XYZ file of C-alpha atoms in Angstrom:
657
model
C 138.184 111.942 121.045
C 139.650 114.112 118.405
C 142.682 115.410 120.390
C 144.042 111.871 120.069
C 145.070 112.498 116.417
C 144.905 116.234 116.295
C 147.812 118.187 117.684
C 148.757 121.574 118.940
C 151.244 124.037 117.517
C 154.312 122.286 118.855
C 156.455 121.949 115.866
C 159.287 124.175 117.418
C 158.893 122.268 120.676
C 158.681 118.781 119.557
C 161.482 117.268 121.567
C 160.691 119.377 124.763
C 159.581 117.354 127.520
C 157.737 120.279 129.235
C 155.083 119.753 126.685
C 153.625 117.287 129.114
C 153.879 114.391 126.481
C 154.852 110.942 127.614
C 158.237 109.325 126.625
C 156.315 107.159 124.040
C 154.359 110.154 122.709
C 157.688 111.975 122.442
C 159.240 109.319 120.551
C 156.334 109.092 118.111
C 156.271 112.785 117.457
C 159.873 112.778 116.866
C 159.636 110.189 114.353
C 156.560 111.863 112.728
C 158.447 114.939 112.225
C 161.870 113.617 111.261
C 160.852 110.796 108.866
C 161.345 111.538 104.985
C 157.940 110.337 104.079
C 155.260 112.830 103.809
C 152.467 112.401 106.496
C 149.123 114.057 106.513
C 146.231 113.459 108.909
C 142.653 114.482 108.170
C 139.342 114.017 109.932
C 136.145 112.386 108.440
C 135.296 115.639 106.734
C 138.627 115.368 104.937
C 139.862 118.570 106.666
C 143.751 118.408 107.379
C 144.386 118.141 111.239
C 148.125 117.601 111.186
C 151.267 117.234 108.816
C 154.917 116.495 109.172
C 157.999 118.581 108.129
C 158.571 116.409 105.121
C 155.269 117.072 103.796
C 155.633 120.882 104.136
C 159.149 120.692 102.484
C 158.007 118.519 99.592
C 154.742 120.329 98.804
C 156.131 123.872 99.599
C 153.508 125.063 102.213
C 153.929 126.412 105.687
C 151.972 124.693 108.667
C 149.566 127.593 108.720
C 148.706 127.157 105.186
C 147.806 123.727 105.507
C 146.153 123.089 109.005
C 142.254 123.180 109.189
C 142.049 123.423 105.334
C 140.087 120.953 103.187
C 142.131 118.333 101.404
C 141.136 119.485 98.047
C 143.867 122.080 97.632
C 146.535 119.275 96.948
C 144.235 117.484 94.303
C 144.597 118.586 90.642
C 140.777 118.638 90.001
C 137.561 117.996 91.692
C 137.245 114.969 89.520
C 140.468 113.815 91.011
C 139.222 114.086 94.390
C 135.917 112.347 93.717
C 137.584 109.335 92.130
C 139.937 109.181 94.929
C 137.194 109.198 97.400
C 135.296 106.461 95.548
C 138.224 104.230 95.185
C 140.183 104.645 98.447
C 137.258 105.182 100.781
C 135.485 102.164 99.416
C 138.617 99.956 100.081
C 139.396 101.366 103.359
C 135.680 100.508 104.408
C 136.382 96.969 103.365
C 139.978 96.292 104.583
C 141.019 99.423 106.777
C 143.622 100.752 104.104
C 144.297 101.620 100.660
C 147.607 101.605 98.795
C 148.392 102.596 95.412
C 149.941 105.587 93.255
C 148.167 109.011 93.051
C 148.853 112.453 91.663
C 148.856 115.595 93.764
C 149.714 119.143 93.179
C 152.638 121.258 94.960
C 151.987 124.926 95.951
C 153.788 125.932 92.620
C 151.225 123.912 90.753
C 153.544 121.283 89.562
C 152.525 117.661 89.778
C 153.802 114.980 92.009
C 153.139 111.313 91.671
C 153.442 109.398 95.056
C 153.136 105.868 96.529
C 150.391 106.446 98.840
C 149.230 104.463 101.947
C 145.942 105.753 103.385
C 144.777 104.229 106.700
C 141.695 104.613 109.045
C 142.118 105.622 112.527
C 139.715 103.912 114.874
C 138.396 104.963 118.315
C 135.871 103.292 120.664
C 133.327 100.892 119.358
C 135.338 100.707 116.114
C 134.338 104.408 115.266
C 136.351 105.942 112.570
C 138.227 109.381 113.799
C 139.905 110.178 110.643
C 142.532 109.075 108.157
C 146.466 109.093 108.101
C 148.190 109.207 104.561
C 151.967 108.406 103.970
C 153.327 109.493 100.751
C 156.661 108.771 99.285
C 157.755 110.356 95.713
C 159.526 107.630 93.658
C 161.762 107.804 90.548
C 158.962 106.097 88.683
C 156.659 108.535 89.721
C 158.961 111.417 88.526
C 159.120 109.661 85.081
C 155.366 109.206 84.955
C 154.840 112.880 85.228
C 157.155 113.739 82.390
C 155.811 111.005 80.258
C 152.089 111.508 80.328
C 150.296 114.862 79.083
C 148.911 117.131 81.693
C 145.201 116.028 81.601
C 146.231 112.375 82.312
C 147.883 113.072 85.471
C 145.031 113.303 87.895
C 143.878 109.945 86.603
C 147.219 108.006 86.218
C 147.308 106.226 89.584
C 143.628 105.658 89.345
C 143.797 103.940 85.854
C 146.829 101.776 87.091
C 145.201 100.920 90.334
C 142.284 99.449 88.540
C 142.779 95.565 87.641
C 140.357 95.782 84.802
C 141.487 97.024 81.485
C 141.066 100.837 81.112
C 141.423 102.523 77.635
C 140.887 105.967 75.994
C 140.270 105.992 72.384
C 139.515 108.735 69.703
C 135.922 108.433 68.252
C 137.076 109.712 64.851
C 139.656 107.022 64.129
C 139.535 104.616 66.901
C 143.244 105.064 67.879
C 144.172 104.251 71.411
C 145.346 107.314 73.315
C 145.961 105.724 76.726
C 145.683 102.172 78.295
C 146.392 101.198 81.817
C 148.231 98.291 83.293
C 145.267 96.126 83.616
C 144.686 96.525 79.766
C 148.245 95.168 79.045
C 147.997 92.404 81.378
C 144.550 91.405 80.172
C 145.428 91.635 76.495
C 149.232 90.663 76.453
C 150.126 93.817 74.646
C 152.532 96.533 75.993
C 151.566 100.197 75.911
C 154.158 100.841 73.181
C 152.352 98.232 70.894
C 148.907 99.674 71.664
C 149.201 103.436 71.832
C 148.339 105.052 68.396
C 146.965 101.866 66.947
C 143.378 100.824 66.418
C 141.487 97.682 67.855
C 141.217 96.595 64.069
C 144.987 96.709 63.641
C 145.514 94.712 66.731
C 142.533 92.488 66.073
C 141.175 92.682 69.474
C 137.511 92.490 68.753
C 136.280 88.937 68.204
C 133.564 90.359 66.056
C 134.784 93.451 64.179
C 131.213 94.814 63.878
C 130.964 95.055 67.723
C 132.605 98.513 67.763
C 129.867 99.994 65.498
C 127.293 98.376 67.783
C 129.121 100.226 70.747
C 129.201 103.437 68.859
C 125.585 103.209 67.986
C 124.660 102.387 71.550
C 126.789 105.376 72.844
C 125.166 107.626 70.350
C 121.709 106.800 71.727
C 122.253 106.976 75.437
C 125.655 108.552 76.000
C 126.944 105.530 77.751
C 127.170 101.625 77.785
C 127.016 99.621 81.016
C 128.086 95.736 81.199
C 127.632 95.028 77.556
C 128.742 91.505 77.049
C 131.450 91.319 74.203
C 134.185 88.823 73.546
C 137.801 90.021 73.018
C 140.879 88.315 71.614
C 144.130 88.448 73.444
C 147.533 88.595 71.722
C 147.968 84.876 71.996
C 144.779 84.175 70.070
C 142.660 83.143 73.004
C 139.506 84.711 73.781
C 137.851 86.549 76.777
C 134.520 86.884 77.768
C 134.044 90.513 79.121
C 131.621 93.075 80.399
C 132.164 96.267 78.471
C 131.245 99.876 79.941
C 132.047 103.201 78.152
C 131.113 106.724 78.083
C 131.972 109.796 75.898
C 134.519 112.512 77.074
C 136.226 115.380 75.519
C 140.080 115.696 75.603
C 142.000 118.548 74.199
C 138.755 119.468 72.094
C 138.614 115.959 70.575
C 135.797 113.513 71.269
C 136.929 110.325 72.849
C 135.741 107.240 74.563
C 136.781 106.128 77.921
C 136.214 102.405 78.667
C 136.648 99.822 81.322
C 136.416 96.105 80.359
C 135.947 93.462 83.180
C 137.270 89.953 82.113
C 134.678 87.485 83.230
C 135.975 84.504 81.377
C 136.562 82.379 84.546
C 133.355 83.681 86.060
C 131.403 82.335 82.907
C 133.108 79.133 83.256
C 132.182 78.761 86.772
C 128.518 80.006 85.858
C 128.323 77.440 83.213
C 129.523 74.549 85.483
C 127.199 75.755 88.045
C 124.192 75.678 85.825
C 125.311 72.177 84.526
C 125.482 70.974 88.159
C 122.138 72.550 88.920
C 120.579 70.855 85.932
C 121.927 67.506 87.042
C 120.689 68.035 90.619
C 117.245 69.110 89.280
C 117.098 66.070 87.039
C 117.921 63.878 90.167
C 115.192 65.689 92.169
C 112.817 65.090 89.231
C 113.505 61.540 88.782
C 113.318 60.991 92.616
C 109.853 62.803 92.573
C 108.768 60.961 89.500
C 109.658 57.728 91.186
C 107.704 58.559 94.262
C 104.689 59.677 92.128
C 104.623 56.509 89.965
C 105.141 54.393 93.089
C 102.147 55.969 94.818
C 99.872 55.987 91.744
C 100.779 52.265 91.124
C 99.896 51.484 94.811
C 96.579 53.274 94.761
C 95.570 52.281 91.467
C 96.564 48.455 92.160
C 94.241 48.556 95.151
C 91.433 49.970 92.940
C 91.985 47.553 90.353
C 92.085 44.680 92.719
C 88.542 45.651 94.072
C 87.068 46.154 90.454
C 88.551 42.934 89.263
C 87.592 40.921 92.318
C 84.016 41.962 92.200
C 83.672 41.862 88.541
C 84.748 38.198 88.498
C 82.271 37.474 91.402
C 79.478 39.169 89.496
C 80.387 37.375 86.248
C 80.495 34.053 88.074
C 77.079 34.577 89.671
C 75.667 35.494 86.471
C 76.831 32.368 84.858
C 75.074 30.518 87.678
C 71.864 32.457 87.202
C 72.406 34.600 90.321
C 72.420 38.429 90.164
C 72.974 41.023 92.897
C 73.656 44.629 92.933
C 75.779 44.097 96.051
C 78.592 43.043 93.904
C 78.127 45.871 91.446
C 78.058 48.609 93.892
C 81.601 48.287 95.152
C 82.863 48.276 91.507
C 81.174 51.525 91.075
C 82.675 53.016 94.252
C 86.047 51.732 93.246
C 85.689 53.301 89.885
C 84.816 56.802 91.496
C 87.951 56.265 93.905
C 89.931 56.064 90.758
C 88.582 59.157 89.119
C 89.067 61.230 92.236
C 92.656 59.915 92.376
C 93.201 61.209 88.931
C 91.542 64.503 89.832
C 94.052 65.047 92.656
C 97.080 64.271 90.474
C 95.962 66.683 87.717
C 95.246 69.335 90.612
C 98.892 68.682 91.927
C 100.237 69.049 88.320
C 98.145 72.261 87.862
C 96.550 70.619 84.658
C 93.051 70.027 86.051
C 90.060 71.497 84.327
C 88.655 74.614 86.025
C 86.380 77.541 85.201
C 87.396 80.615 87.128
C 84.725 83.291 87.602
C 84.042 86.074 90.170
C 83.483 84.254 93.381
C 82.388 85.438 96.867
C 84.878 83.538 99.199
C 82.726 84.337 102.085
C 79.761 82.473 100.615
C 81.966 79.295 99.736
C 83.289 79.344 103.388
C 79.766 79.502 104.735
C 78.512 76.714 102.540
C 81.624 74.461 102.998
C 81.597 74.775 106.791
C 78.113 73.237 106.691
C 79.433 70.208 104.933
C 82.587 70.145 107.377
C 80.301 70.275 110.373
C 78.296 67.168 109.342
C 81.437 65.154 108.448
C 83.833 66.163 111.293
C 83.548 64.691 114.846
C 81.360 66.785 117.094
C 84.271 67.249 119.704
C 85.806 69.426 117.093
C 84.226 72.878 116.895
C 83.983 74.412 113.411
C 84.218 78.302 113.442
C 84.356 80.769 110.672
C 85.179 84.437 110.504
C 84.888 86.634 107.318
C 85.640 90.409 107.180
C 82.710 92.747 106.289
C 84.423 93.626 103.008
C 84.081 92.452 99.570
C 85.907 89.105 99.488
C 85.793 88.451 95.749
C 88.344 86.501 93.667
C 88.166 84.709 90.263
C 88.195 81.020 91.210
C 86.516 77.708 90.449
C 83.985 77.155 93.213
C 84.330 73.489 93.269
C 88.061 73.367 93.622
C 88.145 76.040 96.388
C 85.656 73.808 98.220
C 87.881 70.687 97.792
C 90.781 72.789 99.150
C 88.712 73.623 102.262
C 87.486 70.054 102.649
C 91.197 68.597 102.203
C 92.351 71.106 105.060
C 89.435 70.015 107.259
C 90.153 66.307 106.732
C 93.785 66.848 107.750
C 92.743 68.874 110.770
C 90.254 66.243 111.847
C 92.890 63.572 111.854
C 95.334 65.762 113.950
C 92.526 66.320 116.650
C 91.388 62.786 117.615
C 90.459 64.012 121.130
C 88.572 67.155 119.874
C 89.682 70.759 119.232
C 88.909 73.796 117.178
C 88.958 74.211 113.486
C 89.028 77.751 112.281
C 88.698 79.512 108.788
C 89.462 83.091 108.719
C 89.066 85.370 105.720
C 90.083 89.043 105.073
C 91.040 91.154 102.103
C 94.640 92.471 102.574
C 97.060 94.804 100.430
C 100.837 94.023 100.055
C 103.194 96.387 99.179
C 106.971 96.095 97.806
C 108.335 95.881 101.369
C 105.928 93.416 102.648
C 107.046 90.420 105.063
C 104.018 88.338 104.735
C 104.255 84.489 105.040
C 103.798 84.029 101.547
C 107.229 85.723 100.858
C 106.840 85.090 96.922
C 103.695 87.028 96.469
C 104.033 90.154 94.501
C 102.609 93.532 95.674
C 98.787 93.728 95.188
C 95.231 93.237 96.778
C 94.610 89.668 97.776
C 91.733 87.583 99.533
C 93.730 86.095 102.507
C 92.393 82.679 103.846
C 93.832 81.219 107.218
C 92.886 77.901 108.068
C 94.053 76.503 111.457
C 93.523 73.930 113.898
C 94.631 73.118 117.480
C 95.741 69.708 116.673
C 98.932 67.701 117.456
C 101.044 69.833 114.890
C 103.989 68.893 112.706
C 107.674 68.574 112.912
C 110.006 70.877 110.936
C 110.808 67.911 108.817
C 107.422 67.163 108.059
C 106.654 70.840 107.141
C 109.511 70.803 104.588
C 107.751 68.053 102.667
C 104.023 68.823 103.524
C 103.278 69.714 99.806
C 105.196 66.717 98.308
C 103.106 64.305 96.436
C 102.513 61.091 98.136
C 104.345 62.072 101.325
C 102.291 61.273 104.274
C 102.753 60.619 107.996
C 99.381 58.543 108.215
C 99.235 54.913 108.708
C 99.069 52.612 105.704
C 95.556 52.871 104.163
C 94.753 56.087 105.934
C 95.635 58.407 103.181
C 97.293 58.842 99.782
C 99.466 61.856 100.436
C 97.925 63.615 97.561
C 95.566 65.858 99.661
C 97.963 68.778 100.375
C 99.733 68.349 97.129
C 96.436 68.748 95.222
C 95.798 71.846 97.600
C 99.104 73.438 96.598
C 98.312 72.574 92.832
C 94.842 74.250 92.977
C 96.144 77.302 94.767
C 98.999 77.958 92.345
C 96.716 77.089 89.452
C 94.593 79.998 90.568
C 97.702 82.369 90.626
C 97.736 82.168 94.447
C 100.249 81.350 97.195
C 100.104 78.889 100.183
C 102.274 78.702 103.152
C 102.213 76.371 106.254
C 103.424 76.869 109.817
C 103.101 74.529 112.699
C 104.879 73.361 115.864
C 104.510 69.817 117.683
C 101.741 70.331 120.085
C 100.620 73.742 118.947
C 98.383 73.155 115.935
C 98.879 73.876 112.252
C 98.037 77.149 110.331
C 97.668 77.347 106.392
C 97.795 80.606 104.828
C 96.416 81.313 101.348
C 96.444 84.199 99.215
C 94.254 84.570 96.238
C 94.309 87.597 93.686
C 91.397 89.772 94.661
C 88.926 90.678 91.901
C 86.882 93.861 91.627
C 83.585 94.317 93.381
C 81.306 93.637 90.557
C 78.287 91.770 91.049
C 78.656 88.064 91.639
C 76.469 85.951 89.482
C 73.500 84.306 91.100
C 74.014 80.617 91.653
C 71.427 78.403 90.326
C 69.084 76.830 93.115
C 69.775 73.448 94.244
C 67.252 70.805 93.043
C 66.802 67.180 92.402
C 68.813 65.917 89.626
C 66.731 65.488 86.496
C 66.625 62.467 84.363
C 68.235 62.966 80.997
C 65.594 63.187 78.192
C 65.353 60.233 75.650
C 66.092 60.754 72.064
C 65.801 59.283 68.584
C 68.747 61.235 66.847
C 71.490 59.425 65.076
C 74.916 59.596 66.702
C 78.335 58.744 65.400
C 80.681 57.526 68.043
C 84.308 57.378 67.250
C 86.957 55.644 69.474
C 90.155 53.332 68.993
C 89.046 51.527 72.221
C 86.569 48.768 71.117
C 85.158 48.289 74.694
C 84.513 52.225 75.074
C 82.635 51.870 71.631
C 80.529 49.175 72.813
C 79.772 50.779 76.178
C 78.717 54.144 74.574
C 76.578 52.231 72.005
C 74.709 50.232 74.652
C 74.170 53.380 76.810
C 72.880 55.449 73.802
C 70.719 52.826 72.237
C 69.129 52.110 75.716
C 67.801 55.777 75.478
C 66.406 55.552 72.075
C 69.270 56.884 69.896
C 70.455 55.316 66.750
C 74.423 54.595 66.804
C 76.956 54.480 64.233
C 80.610 53.710 65.121
C 84.329 54.342 63.847
C 87.563 53.238 65.329
C 89.785 55.980 63.683
C 89.455 59.450 62.592
C 89.646 58.296 58.935
C 86.670 56.036 59.634
C 84.708 58.921 61.161
C 85.089 60.978 58.053
C 84.046 58.156 55.903
C 80.953 57.182 58.024
C 79.740 60.902 58.480
C 76.948 61.886 56.143
C 73.367 63.272 55.779
C 71.369 62.105 58.923
C 74.297 62.115 61.394
C 73.063 64.486 64.115
C 76.058 64.401 66.426
C 79.587 63.064 66.459
C 81.208 61.999 69.702
C 84.848 61.735 69.049
C 87.956 60.867 70.954
C 91.110 62.953 70.273
C 94.150 60.747 70.788
C 93.678 57.998 68.078
C 95.945 56.495 65.507
C 96.038 58.030 62.051
C 94.848 61.523 61.483
C 93.520 61.669 65.081
C 90.294 63.437 66.385
C 91.360 67.136 65.654
C 91.992 66.665 61.889
C 89.030 64.513 61.570
C 86.741 67.141 63.055
C 88.353 69.575 60.609
C 87.606 67.413 57.681
C 84.011 66.793 58.965
C 83.331 70.413 59.380
C 84.823 70.904 55.710
C 82.161 68.426 54.579
C 79.357 70.106 56.685
C 80.194 73.496 58.616
C 77.097 72.963 60.637
C 78.127 69.463 61.986
C 78.006 69.113 65.828
C 81.071 67.348 67.190
C 81.559 66.488 70.920
C 84.845 65.652 72.344
C 85.019 62.790 74.842
C 88.738 62.446 76.113
C 90.918 61.444 78.805
C 92.762 64.537 78.694
C 91.747 67.820 80.696
C 90.457 70.769 78.594
C 93.796 72.516 78.265
C 96.364 72.414 75.391
C 95.322 70.196 72.385
C 91.638 70.181 73.884
C 91.424 73.842 73.973
C 92.379 73.864 70.465
C 89.276 71.734 69.340
C 87.115 74.251 70.919
C 88.849 77.163 68.849
C 88.191 74.943 65.882
C 84.496 74.262 66.412
C 83.935 71.609 69.173
C 80.526 71.753 70.255
C 80.849 70.304 73.818
C 83.611 68.270 75.943
C 83.339 65.508 78.516
C 85.983 63.969 80.610
C 86.801 60.107 80.750
C 85.679 58.368 82.956
C 82.181 59.784 82.754
C 79.058 58.413 84.231
C 75.946 57.481 82.156
C 73.960 60.405 83.454
C 76.946 62.843 82.487
C 77.182 61.526 78.965
C 73.394 61.503 78.249
C 72.896 65.036 79.641
C 75.523 66.518 77.612
C 74.446 64.855 74.308
C 70.948 66.175 74.941
C 72.306 69.692 75.609
C 74.435 69.676 72.703
C 71.538 68.237 70.305
C 69.176 70.916 71.614
C 71.663 73.903 71.236
C 71.551 76.145 68.328
C 73.982 75.373 65.571
């Protein structure tokens, strides 16, 4: 392969047909040896394999002094060779050729500036066999040699070939010693106007203090890379730039060599892109909000219709002297549906209340699978597989159970004719180079849950929207479309990751990663038992809420169990009503006036031992958590049942202050 661009010693026989060369090769060889441009060929190791007469005459060498010699001998310095390699060979790799000016040394050590074209020579399968350099000395090159000090010659062509602004300045007084063509075109100044001046005299820095910041950064680390600075051009306009610099020693004087990349247009495009992305995100957000609002309205209208209809029937029957629990039960069931819908929405938004603690996922799977087996059709087999290793994560047991039940419900609907529902659990470790399905997962230890079924599967389009709120492929009335959205919210709320894979007719697979916890002992779960009827009481309770119907409801519930009740409709009213003899305050947070939080603080100022219980429609995050930090004794979420309220009231009253 190499012989195609290496040559034999045939300089003295270039035109002799007896060399065995074809007519075409003879012509090319004749051109090679007789052109006035200097031509040099090197292999991939940058060793000279051939050169023409013009090169030998111009550089003053004989052929034997050139062939098989590393190319370093014509470079002024090792730095020149390295810079040339970085610039030229990178461009050759990209486009196959490099053109520009470069400084070389002749045999007598004099410098020569040439216009240089360096081209790659390719063989089979696009393999690079070597490089051909064509050089021509120009009048401008001769003038450049005379005009610049000796230390600048190796870098002259490099500087001017770079489109960015390159400058060399003295550290002591900040005066420019050299600037390239890129500097002149970027700033609008000529070399004559810049050399010997300072940036202050030219008013180049948008902020004059920037040079002191640069010097300070250079003194600390020795170099600055891509520092964002704004420069002023000669016409008064400004350019956003990335500034890189380092110290160098020239003629015994400390200098700074810098490269400044103008990114003004890039910044404009970046701002425009950010603006368009913000607009697009806003459109998506509004679209999602519209879908969410529509879905919530649809479901709540159904729930309210049931509550309103049965309430009116019960009221009418009561007026006629007839009472029946059959009209009341659907109201309770509808209210419970509304509560569960709110829980799903909060889970989707990741604002649901949960209490993470060390949890054995294998135990949760075993317990939940028993529930699934009782609720799923018998033609669907339920299987579980848990690895014999600690499967511990910090999670809320109830919410993880709901995740599994949600996935089981979806699987059941996908297997109307039967199939298999499988839950697998293992502990895995992901490294920096992992290619796990959950690509966003960071390296670390995880508990991996794989929940799969052999059902009808989903299309690619469905998978793209599978976690979207109120997106459902079920028939009207068969589902809200919040199940998988709430599953996603729960997993993300626990710091985990979830992915879905499916094909039509090939089943569906959900992969869940939850951060693994240590192998510390898991707290024993309390034994299940029959719910205990809340104890009665005789204490005095102050109920505070701006909803009069809720005040009446709580008063009726508490008085039916023996408690004495006082009421207030605002925070100010609560402070006024509170006094000796009040054993507990049940307070809403979001009320007109000073609100619940400030009211609680003022009550505690009157009585530091006062017990205040929060009853709020908000979940225990944000402002509610603030009430706990400020001394709340308990918390209950609206809507609550009678038993839930009475149990917590008794618990708070019996607790030690």
